[in-house]
């Protein structure tokens, strides 16, 4: 899955949860300042992302401020879940 695909899917998740037009969301969109999300909204975005992408986001890093940071969190989680352990 490409970062662009992750972005497009996150854009629609954020738009649905935060009741906004997805076309207004860019990688630079600040979840708090631009979309007026609060901590509960962000928790909903994180849980929805985990369910949608079938992975668990890093709880320490799961405080994205921008959509780009959220994309990186999902990318890291997907890469981690696809990693093949070495013997």
JSON list of N, CA and C in Angstrom, two decimals:
[
{"chain": "A", "resi": 1, "resn": "UNK", "atom": "N", "xyz": [0.85, -1.17, 0.00]},
{"chain": "A", "resi": 1, "resn": "UNK", "atom": "CA", "xyz": [0.00, 0.00, 0.00]},
{"chain": "A", "resi": 1, "resn": "UNK", "atom": "C", "xyz": [0.90, 1.24, 0.00]},
{"chain": "A", "resi": 2, "resn": "UNK", "atom": "N", "xyz": [0.60, 2.17, -0.88]},
{"chain": "A", "resi": 2, "resn": "UNK", "atom": "CA", "xyz": [1.42, 3.37, -0.99]},
{"chain": "A", "resi": 2, "resn": "UNK", "atom": "C", "xyz": [1.01, 4.40, 0.06]},
{"chain": "A", "resi": 3, "resn": "UNK", "atom": "N", "xyz": [1.91, 5.35, 0.31]},
{"chain": "A", "resi": 3, "resn": "UNK", "atom": "CA", "xyz": [1.58, 6.44, 1.23]},
{"chain": "A", "resi": 3, "resn": "UNK", "atom": "C", "xyz": [0.41, 7.26, 0.71]},
{"chain": "A", "resi": 4, "resn": "UNK", "atom": "N", "xyz": [0.32, 7.40, -0.61]},
{"chain": "A", "resi": 4, "resn": "UNK", "atom": "CA", "xyz": [-0.80, 8.14, -1.21]},
{"chain": "A", "resi": 4, "resn": "UNK", "atom": "C", "xyz": [-2.13, 7.43, -0.93]},
{"chain": "A", "resi": 5, "resn": "UNK", "atom": "N", "xyz": [-2.14, 6.11, -1.01]},
{"chain": "A", "resi": 5, "resn": "UNK", "atom": "CA", "xyz": [-3.35, 5.34, -0.69]},
{"chain": "A", "resi": 5, "resn": "UNK", "atom": "C", "xyz": [-3.71, 5.49, 0.78]},
{"chain": "A", "resi": 6, "resn": "UNK", "atom": "N", "xyz": [-2.70, 5.41, 1.64]},
{"chain": "A", "resi": 6, "resn": "UNK", "atom": "CA", "xyz": [-2.94, 5.60, 3.07]},
{"chain": "A", "resi": 6, "resn": "UNK", "atom": "C", "xyz": [-3.54, 6.98, 3.31]},
{"chain": "A", "resi": 7, "resn": "UNK", "atom": "N", "xyz": [-2.95, 8.00, 2.68]},
{"chain": "A", "resi": 7, "resn": "UNK", "atom": "CA", "xyz": [-3.46, 9.36, 2.83]},
{"chain": "A", "resi": 7, "resn": "UNK", "atom": "C", "xyz": [-4.92, 9.46, 2.39]},
{"chain": "A", "resi": 8, "resn": "UNK", "atom": "N", "xyz": [-5.23, 8.93, 1.21]},
{"chain": "A", "resi": 8, "resn": "UNK", "atom": "CA", "xyz": [-6.61, 9.02, 0.71]},
{"chain": "A", "resi": 8, "resn": "UNK", "atom": "C", "xyz": [-7.60, 8.35, 1.66]},
{"chain": "A", "resi": 9, "resn": "UNK", "atom": "N", "xyz": [-7.23, 7.20, 2.18]},
{"chain": "A", "resi": 9, "resn": "UNK", "atom": "CA", "xyz": [-8.12, 6.49, 3.09]},
{"chain": "A", "resi": 9, "resn": "UNK", "atom": "C", "xyz": [-8.24, 7.21, 4.43]},
{"chain": "A", "resi": 10, "resn": "UNK", "atom": "N", "xyz": [-7.12, 7.74, 4.93]},
{"chain": "A", "resi": 10, "resn": "UNK", "atom": "CA", "xyz": [-7.16, 8.52, 6.18]},
{"chain": "A", "resi": 10, "resn": "UNK", "atom": "C", "xyz": [-7.97, 9.80, 6.00]},
{"chain": "A", "resi": 11, "resn": "UNK", "atom": "N", "xyz": [-7.83, 10.42, 4.83]},
{"chain": "A", "resi": 11, "resn": "UNK", "atom": "CA", "xyz": [-8.60, 11.64, 4.55]},
{"chain": "A", "resi": 11, "resn": "UNK", "atom": "C", "xyz": [-10.10, 11.39, 4.71]},
{"chain": "A", "resi": 12, "resn": "UNK", "atom": "N", "xyz": [-10.56, 10.27, 4.18]},
{"chain": "A", "resi": 12, "resn": "UNK", "atom": "CA", "xyz": [-11.99, 9.97, 4.25]},
{"chain": "A", "resi": 12, "resn": "UNK", "atom": "C", "xyz": [-12.40, 9.57, 5.68]},
{"chain": "A", "resi": 13, "resn": "UNK", "atom": "N", "xyz": [-11.53, 8.86, 6.38]},
{"chain": "A", "resi": 13, "resn": "UNK", "atom": "CA", "xyz": [-11.83, 8.53, 7.78]},
{"chain": "A", "resi": 13, "resn": "UNK", "atom": "C", "xyz": [-11.94, 9.80, 8.62]},
{"chain": "A", "resi": 14, "resn": "UNK", "atom": "N", "xyz": [-10.97, 10.68, 8.48]},
{"chain": "A", "resi": 14, "resn": "UNK", "atom": "CA", "xyz": [-10.98, 11.94, 9.23]},
{"chain": "A", "resi": 14, "resn": "UNK", "atom": "C", "xyz": [-12.22, 12.77, 8.89]},
{"chain": "A", "resi": 15, "resn": "UNK", "atom": "N", "xyz": [-12.53, 12.86, 7.62]},
{"chain": "A", "resi": 15, "resn": "UNK", "atom": "CA", "xyz": [-13.69, 13.64, 7.19]},
{"chain": "A", "resi": 15, "resn": "UNK", "atom": "C", "xyz": [-14.98, 13.11, 7.79]},
{"chain": "A", "resi": 16, "resn": "UNK", "atom": "N", "xyz": [-15.12, 11.79, 7.80]},
{"chain": "A", "resi": 16, "resn": "UNK", "atom": "CA", "xyz": [-16.34, 11.19, 8.35]},
{"chain": "A", "resi": 16, "resn": "UNK", "atom": "C", "xyz": [-16.44, 11.42, 9.86]},
{"chain": "A", "resi": 17, "resn": "UNK", "atom": "N", "xyz": [-15.35, 11.24, 10.56]},
{"chain": "A", "resi": 17, "resn": "UNK", "atom": "CA", "xyz": [-15.36, 11.38, 12.01]},
{"chain": "A", "resi": 17, "resn": "UNK", "atom": "C", "xyz": [-15.49, 12.84, 12.43]},
{"chain": "A", "resi": 18, "resn": "UNK", "atom": "N", "xyz": [-14.83, 13.74, 11.68]},
{"chain": "A", "resi": 18, "resn": "UNK", "atom": "CA", "xyz": [-14.81, 15.15, 12.06]},
{"chain": "A", "resi": 18, "resn": "UNK", "atom": "C", "xyz": [-15.83, 15.99, 11.30]},
{"chain": "A", "resi": 19, "resn": "UNK", "atom": "N", "xyz": [-16.68, 15.32, 10.52]},
{"chain": "A", "resi": 19, "resn": "UNK", "atom": "CA", "xyz": [-17.79, 15.97, 9.81]},
{"chain": "A", "resi": 19, "resn": "UNK", "atom": "C", "xyz": [-17.31, 17.16, 8.97]},
{"chain": "A", "resi": 20, "resn": "UNK", "atom": "N", "xyz": [-16.40, 16.86, 8.06]},
{"chain": "A", "resi": 20, "resn": "UNK", "atom": "CA", "xyz": [-15.87, 17.90, 7.19]},
{"chain": "A", "resi": 20, "resn": "UNK", "atom": "C", "xyz": [-15.74, 17.37, 5.77]},
{"chain": "A", "resi": 21, "resn": "UNK", "atom": "N", "xyz": [-15.54, 18.25, 4.84]},
{"chain": "A", "resi": 21, "resn": "UNK", "atom": "CA", "xyz": [-15.39, 17.89, 3.43]},
{"chain": "A", "resi": 21, "resn": "UNK", "atom": "C", "xyz": [-13.99, 17.30, 3.23]},
{"chain": "A", "resi": 22, "resn": "UNK", "atom": "N", "xyz": [-13.88, 16.06, 2.73]},
{"chain": "A", "resi": 22, "resn": "UNK", "atom": "CA", "xyz": [-12.57, 15.44, 2.56]},
{"chain": "A", "resi": 22, "resn": "UNK", "atom": "C", "xyz": [-11.65, 16.21, 1.61]},
{"chain": "A", "resi": 23, "resn": "UNK", "atom": "N", "xyz": [-12.22, 16.97, 0.67]},
{"chain": "A", "resi": 23, "resn": "UNK", "atom": "CA", "xyz": [-11.37, 17.70, -0.27]},
{"chain": "A", "resi": 23, "resn": "UNK", "atom": "C", "xyz": [-10.62, 18.84, 0.40]},
{"chain": "A", "resi": 24, "resn": "UNK", "atom": "N", "xyz": [-11.01, 19.21, 1.61]},
{"chain": "A", "resi": 24, "resn": "UNK", "atom": "CA", "xyz": [-10.30, 20.28, 2.32]},
{"chain": "A", "resi": 24, "resn": "UNK", "atom": "C", "xyz": [-9.12, 19.75, 3.13]},
{"chain": "A", "resi": 25, "resn": "UNK", "atom": "N", "xyz": [-8.97, 18.43, 3.19]},
{"chain": "A", "resi": 25, "resn": "UNK", "atom": "CA", "xyz": [-7.92, 17.82, 4.00]},
{"chain": "A", "resi": 25, "resn": "UNK", "atom": "C", "xyz": [-6.71, 17.52, 3.13]},
{"chain": "A", "resi": 26, "resn": "UNK", "atom": "N", "xyz": [-5.56, 18.06, 3.55]},
{"chain": "A", "resi": 26, "resn": "UNK", "atom": "CA", "xyz": [-4.29, 17.82, 2.87]},
{"chain": "A", "resi": 26, "resn": "UNK", "atom": "C", "xyz": [-3.32, 17.17, 3.86]},
{"chain": "A", "resi": 27, "resn": "UNK", "atom": "N", "xyz": [-2.14, 16.83, 3.38]},
{"chain": "A", "resi": 27, "resn": "UNK", "atom": "CA", "xyz": [-1.13, 16.28, 4.29]},
{"chain": "A", "resi": 27, "resn": "UNK", "atom": "C", "xyz": [-0.75, 17.28, 5.37]},
{"chain": "A", "resi": 28, "resn": "UNK", "atom": "N", "xyz": [-0.80, 18.56, 5.05]},
{"chain": "A", "resi": 28, "resn": "UNK", "atom": "CA", "xyz": [-0.41, 19.60, 6.00]},
{"chain": "A", "resi": 28, "resn": "UNK", "atom": "C", "xyz": [-1.52, 19.98, 6.97]},
{"chain": "A", "resi": 29, "resn": "UNK", "atom": "N", "xyz": [-2.72, 19.44, 6.78]},
{"chain": "A", "resi": 29, "resn": "UNK", "atom": "CA", "xyz": [-3.84, 19.79, 7.64]},
{"chain": "A", "resi": 29, "resn": "UNK", "atom": "C", "xyz": [-3.52, 19.45, 9.09]},
{"chain": "A", "resi": 30, "resn": "UNK", "atom": "N", "xyz": [-3.69, 20.45, 9.96]},
{"chain": "A", "resi": 30, "resn": "UNK", "atom": "CA", "xyz": [-3.51, 20.27, 11.40]},
{"chain": "A", "resi": 30, "resn": "UNK", "atom": "C", "xyz": [-4.82, 19.76, 11.97]},
{"chain": "A", "resi": 31, "resn": "UNK", "atom": "N", "xyz": [-4.78, 18.59, 12.55]},
{"chain": "A", "resi": 31, "resn": "UNK", "atom": "CA", "xyz": [-6.01, 17.98, 13.06]},
{"chain": "A", "resi": 31, "resn": "UNK", "atom": "C", "xyz": [-6.69, 18.84, 14.13]},
{"chain": "A", "resi": 32, "resn": "UNK", "atom": "N", "xyz": [-5.89, 19.50, 14.93]},
{"chain": "A", "resi": 32, "resn": "UNK", "atom": "CA", "xyz": [-6.44, 20.32, 16.02]},
{"chain": "A", "resi": 32, "resn": "UNK", "atom": "C", "xyz": [-6.84, 21.71, 15.53]},
{"chain": "A", "resi": 33, "resn": "UNK", "atom": "N", "xyz": [-5.92, 22.43, 14.92]},
{"chain": "A", "resi": 33, "resn": "UNK", "atom": "CA", "xyz": [-6.19, 23.82, 14.53]},
{"chain": "A", "resi": 33, "resn": "UNK", "atom": "C", "xyz": [-7.13, 23.91, 13.32]},
{"chain": "A", "resi": 34, "resn": "UNK", "atom": "N", "xyz": [-6.86, 23.12, 12.28]},
{"chain": "A", "resi": 34, "resn": "UNK", "atom": "CA", "xyz": [-7.65, 23.23, 11.06]},
{"chain": "A", "resi": 34, "resn": "UNK", "atom": "C", "xyz": [-8.99, 22.50, 11.13]},
{"chain": "A", "resi": 35, "resn": "UNK", "atom": "N", "xyz": [-8.99, 21.32, 11.76]},
{"chain": "A", "resi": 35, "resn": "UNK", "atom": "CA", "xyz": [-10.21, 20.51, 11.81]},
{"chain": "A", "resi": 35, "resn": "UNK", "atom": "C", "xyz": [-10.92, 20.59, 13.16]},
{"chain": "A", "resi": 36, "resn": "UNK", "atom": "N", "xyz": [-10.31, 21.34, 14.09]},
{"chain": "A", "resi": 36, "resn": "UNK", "atom": "CA", "xyz": [-10.89, 21.55, 15.42]},
{"chain": "A", "resi": 36, "resn": "UNK", "atom": "C", "xyz": [-11.16, 20.24, 16.16]},
{"chain": "A", "resi": 37, "resn": "UNK", "atom": "N", "xyz": [-10.27, 19.27, 15.99]},
{"chain": "A", "resi": 37, "resn": "UNK", "atom": "CA", "xyz": [-10.40, 17.99, 16.69]},
{"chain": "A", "resi": 37, "resn": "UNK", "atom": "C", "xyz": [-9.97, 18.17, 18.15]},
{"chain": "A", "resi": 38, "resn": "UNK", "atom": "N", "xyz": [-10.58, 17.40, 19.02]},
{"chain": "A", "resi": 38, "resn": "UNK", "atom": "CA", "xyz": [-10.12, 17.35, 20.40]},
{"chain": "A", "resi": 38, "resn": "UNK", "atom": "C", "xyz": [-9.55, 15.96, 20.65]},
{"chain": "A", "resi": 39, "resn": "UNK", "atom": "N", "xyz": [-9.14, 15.69, 21.87]},
{"chain": "A", "resi": 39, "resn": "UNK", "atom": "CA", "xyz": [-8.48, 14.41, 22.15]},
{"chain": "A", "resi": 39, "resn": "UNK", "atom": "C", "xyz": [-9.42, 13.22, 21.91]},
{"chain": "A", "resi": 40, "resn": "UNK", "atom": "N", "xyz": [-10.70, 13.37, 22.17]},
{"chain": "A", "resi": 40, "resn": "UNK", "atom": "CA", "xyz": [-11.65, 12.29, 21.91]},
{"chain": "A", "resi": 40, "resn": "UNK", "atom": "C", "xyz": [-11.79, 12.04, 20.40]},
{"chain": "A", "resi": 41, "resn": "UNK", "atom": "N", "xyz": [-11.85, 13.12, 19.63]},
{"chain": "A", "resi": 41, "resn": "UNK", "atom": "CA", "xyz": [-11.90, 12.97, 18.17]},
{"chain": "A", "resi": 41, "resn": "UNK", "atom": "C", "xyz": [-10.67, 12.23, 17.66]},
{"chain": "A", "resi": 42, "resn": "UNK", "atom": "N", "xyz": [-9.50, 12.62, 18.18]},
{"chain": "A", "resi": 42, "resn": "UNK", "atom": "CA", "xyz": [-8.26, 11.98, 17.75]},
{"chain": "A", "resi": 42, "resn": "UNK", "atom": "C", "xyz": [-8.26, 10.50, 18.11]},
{"chain": "A", "resi": 43, "resn": "UNK", "atom": "N", "xyz": [-8.77, 10.18, 19.28]},
{"chain": "A", "resi": 43, "resn": "UNK", "atom": "CA", "xyz": [-8.87, 8.77, 19.68]},
{"chain": "A", "resi": 43, "resn": "UNK", "atom": "C", "xyz": [-9.76, 8.01, 18.70]},
{"chain": "A", "resi": 44, "resn": "UNK", "atom": "N", "xyz": [-10.86, 8.62, 18.29]},
{"chain": "A", "resi": 44, "resn": "UNK", "atom": "CA", "xyz": [-11.76, 7.97, 17.32]},
{"chain": "A", "resi": 44, "resn": "UNK", "atom": "C", "xyz": [-11.05, 7.76, 15.98]},
{"chain": "A", "resi": 45, "resn": "UNK", "atom": "N", "xyz": [-10.26, 8.74, 15.55]},
{"chain": "A", "resi": 45, "resn": "UNK", "atom": "CA", "xyz": [-9.52, 8.61, 14.30]},
{"chain": "A", "resi": 45, "resn": "UNK", "atom": "C", "xyz": [-8.51, 7.47, 14.42]},
{"chain": "A", "resi": 46, "resn": "UNK", "atom": "N", "xyz": [-7.83, 7.38, 15.54]},
{"chain": "A", "resi": 46, "resn": "UNK", "atom": "CA", "xyz": [-6.82, 6.34, 15.74]},
{"chain": "A", "resi": 46, "resn": "UNK", "atom": "C", "xyz": [-7.47, 4.95, 15.74]},
{"chain": "A", "resi": 47, "resn": "UNK", "atom": "N", "xyz": [-8.56, 4.79, 16.49]},
{"chain": "A", "resi": 47, "resn": "UNK", "atom": "CA", "xyz": [-9.25, 3.50, 16.55]},
{"chain": "A", "resi": 47, "resn": "UNK", "atom": "C", "xyz": [-9.80, 3.13, 15.17]},
{"chain": "A", "resi": 48, "resn": "UNK", "atom": "N", "xyz": [-10.39, 4.08, 14.49]},
{"chain": "A", "resi": 48, "resn": "UNK", "atom": "CA", "xyz": [-10.91, 3.80, 13.14]},
{"chain": "A", "resi": 48, "resn": "UNK", "atom": "C", "xyz": [-9.79, 3.42, 12.18]},
{"chain": "A", "resi": 49, "resn": "UNK", "atom": "N", "xyz": [-8.64, 4.08, 12.32]},
{"chain": "A", "resi": 49, "resn": "UNK", "atom": "CA", "xyz": [-7.48, 3.76, 11.47]},
{"chain": "A", "resi": 49, "resn": "UNK", "atom": "C", "xyz": [-7.00, 2.35, 11.74]},
{"chain": "A", "resi": 50, "resn": "UNK", "atom": "N", "xyz": [-6.91, 1.98, 13.01]},
{"chain": "A", "resi": 50, "resn": "UNK", "atom": "CA", "xyz": [-6.47, 0.63, 13.36]},
{"chain": "A", "resi": 50, "resn": "UNK", "atom": "C", "xyz": [-7.42, -0.42, 12.78]},
{"chain": "A", "resi": 51, "resn": "UNK", "atom": "N", "xyz": [-8.71, -0.17, 12.89]},
{"chain": "A", "resi": 51, "resn": "UNK", "atom": "CA", "xyz": [-9.68, -1.12, 12.36]},
{"chain": "A", "resi": 51, "resn": "UNK", "atom": "C", "xyz": [-9.63, -1.16, 10.83]},
{"chain": "A", "resi": 52, "resn": "UNK", "atom": "N", "xyz": [-9.54, -0.01, 10.22]},
{"chain": "A", "resi": 52, "resn": "UNK", "atom": "CA", "xyz": [-9.55, 0.07, 8.75]},
{"chain": "A", "resi": 52, "resn": "UNK", "atom": "C", "xyz": [-8.31, -0.59, 8.14]},
{"chain": "A", "resi": 53, "resn": "UNK", "atom": "N", "xyz": [-7.15, -0.32, 8.72]},
{"chain": "A", "resi": 53, "resn": "UNK", "atom": "CA", "xyz": [-5.90, -0.84, 8.17]},
{"chain": "A", "resi": 53, "resn": "UNK", "atom": "C", "xyz": [-5.50, -2.18, 8.77]},
{"chain": "A", "resi": 54, "resn": "UNK", "atom": "N", "xyz": [-6.24, -2.67, 9.75]},
{"chain": "A", "resi": 54, "resn": "UNK", "atom": "CA", "xyz": [-5.97, -3.97, 10.34]},
{"chain": "A", "resi": 54, "resn": "UNK", "atom": "C", "xyz": [-4.64, -4.05, 11.06]},
{"chain": "A", "resi": 55, "resn": "UNK", "atom": "N", "xyz": [-4.30, -2.99, 11.77]},
{"chain": "A", "resi": 55, "resn": "UNK", "atom": "CA", "xyz": [-3.03, -2.94, 12.48]},
{"chain": "A", "resi": 55, "resn": "UNK", "atom": "C", "xyz": [-3.19, -2.18, 13.78]},
{"chain": "A", "resi": 56, "resn": "UNK", "atom": "N", "xyz": [-2.15, -2.17, 14.57]},
{"chain": "A", "resi": 56, "resn": "UNK", "atom": "CA", "xyz": [-2.16, -1.43, 15.84]},
{"chain": "A", "resi": 56, "resn": "UNK", "atom": "C", "xyz": [-1.13, -0.32, 15.74]},
{"chain": "A", "resi": 57, "resn": "UNK", "atom": "N", "xyz": [-1.57, 0.91, 15.99]},
{"chain": "A", "resi": 57, "resn": "UNK", "atom": "CA", "xyz": [-0.64, 2.03, 15.94]},
{"chain": "A", "resi": 57, "resn": "UNK", "atom": "C", "xyz": [0.15, 2.12, 17.23]},
{"chain": "A", "resi": 58, "resn": "UNK", "atom": "N", "xyz": [1.36, 2.60, 17.12]},
{"chain": "A", "resi": 58, "resn": "UNK", "atom": "CA", "xyz": [2.24, 2.76, 18.28]},
{"chain": "A", "resi": 58, "resn": "UNK", "atom": "C", "xyz": [1.58, 3.70, 19.29]},
{"chain": "A", "resi": 59, "resn": "UNK", "atom": "N", "xyz": [1.28, 3.21, 20.51]},
{"chain": "A", "resi": 59, "resn": "UNK", "atom": "CA", "xyz": [0.57, 4.06, 21.47]},
{"chain": "A", "resi": 59, "resn": "UNK", "atom": "C", "xyz": [1.38, 5.28, 21.90]},
{"chain": "A", "resi": 60, "resn": "UNK", "atom": "N", "xyz": [2.71, 5.17, 21.88]},
{"chain": "A", "resi": 60, "resn": "UNK", "atom": "CA", "xyz": [3.55, 6.32, 22.25]},
{"chain": "A", "resi": 60, "resn": "UNK", "atom": "C", "xyz": [3.51, 7.37, 21.14]},
{"chain": "A", "resi": 61, "resn": "UNK", "atom": "N", "xyz": [3.55, 6.91, 19.90]},
{"chain": "A", "resi": 61, "resn": "UNK", "atom": "CA", "xyz": [3.56, 7.84, 18.78]},
{"chain": "A", "resi": 61, "resn": "UNK", "atom": "C", "xyz": [2.19, 8.22, 18.27]},
{"chain": "A", "resi": 62, "resn": "UNK", "atom": "N", "xyz": [1.15, 7.68, 18.87]},
{"chain": "A", "resi": 62, "resn": "UNK", "atom": "CA", "xyz": [-0.21, 7.89, 18.37]},
{"chain": "A", "resi": 62, "resn": "UNK", "atom": "C", "xyz": [-0.79, 9.23, 18.82]},
{"chain": "A", "resi": 63, "resn": "UNK", "atom": "N", "xyz": [-0.03, 10.28, 18.65]},
{"chain": "A", "resi": 63, "resn": "UNK", "atom": "CA", "xyz": [-0.49, 11.62, 18.94]},
{"chain": "A", "resi": 63, "resn": "UNK", "atom": "C", "xyz": [-0.19, 12.53, 17.75]},
{"chain": "A", "resi": 64, "resn": "UNK", "atom": "N", "xyz": [-0.66, 12.14, 16.56]},
{"chain": "A", "resi": 64, "resn": "UNK", "atom": "CA", "xyz": [-0.33, 12.95, 15.38]},
{"chain": "A", "resi": 64, "resn": "UNK", "atom": "C", "xyz": [-0.97, 14.32, 15.45]},
{"chain": "A", "resi": 65, "resn": "UNK", "atom": "N", "xyz": [-0.25, 15.30, 14.99]},
{"chain": "A", "resi": 65, "resn": "UNK", "atom": "CA", "xyz": [-0.78, 16.67, 14.94]},
{"chain": "A", "resi": 65, "resn": "UNK", "atom": "C", "xyz": [-1.32, 16.95, 13.54]},
{"chain": "A", "resi": 66, "resn": "UNK", "atom": "N", "xyz": [-0.61, 16.43, 12.53]},
{"chain": "A", "resi": 66, "resn": "UNK", "atom": "CA", "xyz": [-1.02, 16.67, 11.15]},
{"chain": "A", "resi": 66, "resn": "UNK", "atom": "C", "xyz": [-1.43, 15.35, 10.49]},
{"chain": "A", "resi": 67, "resn": "UNK", "atom": "N", "xyz": [-2.06, 15.46, 9.36]},
{"chain": "A", "resi": 67, "resn": "UNK", "atom": "CA", "xyz": [-2.44, 14.27, 8.61]},
{"chain": "A", "resi": 67, "resn": "UNK", "atom": "C", "xyz": [-1.19, 13.53, 8.14]},
{"chain": "A", "resi": 68, "resn": "UNK", "atom": "N", "xyz": [-0.14, 14.27, 7.78]},
{"chain": "A", "resi": 68, "resn": "UNK", "atom": "CA", "xyz": [1.12, 13.63, 7.37]},
{"chain": "A", "resi": 68, "resn": "UNK", "atom": "C", "xyz": [1.69, 12.77, 8.50]},
{"chain": "A", "resi": 69, "resn": "UNK", "atom": "N", "xyz": [1.61, 13.25, 9.73]},
{"chain": "A", "resi": 69, "resn": "UNK", "atom": "CA", "xyz": [2.09, 12.47, 10.87]},
{"chain": "A", "resi": 69, "resn": "UNK", "atom": "C", "xyz": [1.23, 11.21, 11.05]},
{"chain": "A", "resi": 70, "resn": "UNK", "atom": "N", "xyz": [-0.06, 11.31, 10.80]},
{"chain": "A", "resi": 70, "resn": "UNK", "atom": "CA", "xyz": [-0.95, 10.15, 10.89]},
{"chain": "A", "resi": 70, "resn": "UNK", "atom": "C", "xyz": [-0.60, 9.13, 9.81]},
{"chain": "A", "resi": 71, "resn": "UNK", "atom": "N", "xyz": [-0.29, 9.61, 8.61]},
{"chain": "A", "resi": 71, "resn": "UNK", "atom": "CA", "xyz": [0.12, 8.71, 7.52]},
{"chain": "A", "resi": 71, "resn": "UNK", "atom": "C", "xyz": [1.39, 7.96, 7.93]},
{"chain": "A", "resi": 72, "resn": "UNK", "atom": "N", "xyz": [2.36, 8.67, 8.52]},
{"chain": "A", "resi": 72, "resn": "UNK", "atom": "CA", "xyz": [3.60, 8.02, 8.95]},
{"chain": "A", "resi": 72, "resn": "UNK", "atom": "C", "xyz": [3.34, 6.97, 10.03]},
{"chain": "A", "resi": 73, "resn": "UNK", "atom": "N", "xyz": [2.42, 7.25, 10.95]},
{"chain": "A", "resi": 73, "resn": "UNK", "atom": "CA", "xyz": [2.08, 6.27, 11.98]},
{"chain": "A", "resi": 73, "resn": "UNK", "atom": "C", "xyz": [1.51, 4.99, 11.37]},
{"chain": "A", "resi": 74, "resn": "UNK", "atom": "N", "xyz": [0.60, 5.17, 10.42]},
{"chain": "A", "resi": 74, "resn": "UNK", "atom": "CA", "xyz": [0.00, 4.00, 9.77]},
{"chain": "A", "resi": 74, "resn": "UNK", "atom": "C", "xyz": [1.07, 3.26, 8.97]},
{"chain": "A", "resi": 75, "resn": "UNK", "atom": "N", "xyz": [1.90, 3.98, 8.23]},
{"chain": "A", "resi": 75, "resn": "UNK", "atom": "CA", "xyz": [2.95, 3.35, 7.44]},
{"chain": "A", "resi": 75, "resn": "UNK", "atom": "C", "xyz": [3.87, 2.53, 8.34]},
{"chain": "A", "resi": 76, "resn": "UNK", "atom": "N", "xyz": [4.28, 3.09, 9.47]},
{"chain": "A", "resi": 76, "resn": "UNK", "atom": "CA", "xyz": [5.16, 2.38, 10.41]},
{"chain": "A", "resi": 76, "resn": "UNK", "atom": "C", "xyz": [4.49, 1.12, 10.92]},
{"chain": "A", "resi": 77, "resn": "UNK", "atom": "N", "xyz": [3.21, 1.23, 11.28]},
{"chain": "A", "resi": 77, "resn": "UNK", "atom": "CA", "xyz": [2.48, 0.07, 11.80]},
{"chain": "A", "resi": 77, "resn": "UNK", "atom": "C", "xyz": [2.34, -1.01, 10.74]},
{"chain": "A", "resi": 78, "resn": "UNK", "atom": "N", "xyz": [2.04, -0.60, 9.51]},
{"chain": "A", "resi": 78, "resn": "UNK", "atom": "CA", "xyz": [1.92, -1.58, 8.42]},
{"chain": "A", "resi": 78, "resn": "UNK", "atom": "C", "xyz": [3.25, -2.26, 8.13]},
{"chain": "A", "resi": 79, "resn": "UNK", "atom": "N", "xyz": [4.33, -1.47, 8.10]},
{"chain": "A", "resi": 79, "resn": "UNK", "atom": "CA", "xyz": [5.65, -2.04, 7.87]},
{"chain": "A", "resi": 79, "resn": "UNK", "atom": "C", "xyz": [6.02, -3.02, 8.98]},
{"chain": "A", "resi": 80, "resn": "UNK", "atom": "N", "xyz": [5.71, -2.66, 10.21]},
{"chain": "A", "resi": 80, "resn": "UNK", "atom": "CA", "xyz": [6.01, -3.51, 11.35]},
{"chain": "A", "resi": 80, "resn": "UNK", "atom": "C", "xyz": [5.22, -4.82, 11.28]},
{"chain": "A", "resi": 81, "resn": "UNK", "atom": "N", "xyz": [3.96, -4.73, 10.88]},
{"chain": "A", "resi": 81, "resn": "UNK", "atom": "CA", "xyz": [3.13, -5.94, 10.82]},
{"chain": "A", "resi": 81, "resn": "UNK", "atom": "C", "xyz": [3.51, -6.84, 9.65]},
{"chain": "A", "resi": 82, "resn": "UNK", "atom": "N", "xyz": [4.14, -6.26, 8.62]},
{"chain": "A", "resi": 82, "resn": "UNK", "atom": "CA", "xyz": [4.57, -7.05, 7.47]},
{"chain": "A", "resi": 82, "resn": "UNK", "atom": "C", "xyz": [6.00, -7.54, 7.57]},
{"chain": "A", "resi": 83, "resn": "UNK", "atom": "N", "xyz": [6.70, -7.13, 8.61]},
{"chain": "A", "resi": 83, "resn": "UNK", "atom": "CA", "xyz": [8.10, -7.53, 8.77]},
{"chain": "A", "resi": 83, "resn": "UNK", "atom": "C", "xyz": [8.17, -9.02, 9.07]},
{"chain": "A", "resi": 84, "resn": "UNK", "atom": "N", "xyz": [9.14, -9.65, 8.46]},
{"chain": "A", "resi": 84, "resn": "UNK", "atom": "CA", "xyz": [9.35, -11.09, 8.68]},
{"chain": "A", "resi": 84, "resn": "UNK", "atom": "C", "xyz": [10.41, -11.23, 9.76]},
{"chain": "A", "resi": 85, "resn": "UNK", "atom": "N", "xyz": [10.08, -11.89, 10.87]},
{"chain": "A", "resi": 85, "resn": "UNK", "atom": "CA", "xyz": [11.08, -12.04, 11.92]},
{"chain": "A", "resi": 85, "resn": "UNK", "atom": "C", "xyz": [12.24, -12.92, 11.44]},
{"chain": "A", "resi": 86, "resn": "UNK", "atom": "N", "xyz": [13.44, -12.55, 11.88]},
{"chain": "A", "resi": 86, "resn": "UNK", "atom": "CA", "xyz": [14.62, -13.33, 11.51]},
{"chain": "A", "resi": 86, "resn": "UNK", "atom": "C", "xyz": [14.93, -14.33, 12.64]},
{"chain": "A", "resi": 87, "resn": "UNK", "atom": "N", "xyz": [15.49, -15.47, 12.26]},
{"chain": "A", "resi": 87, "resn": "UNK", "atom": "CA", "xyz": [15.77, -16.51, 13.23]},
{"chain": "A", "resi": 87, "resn": "UNK", "atom": "C", "xyz": [17.05, -16.26, 13.96]}
]
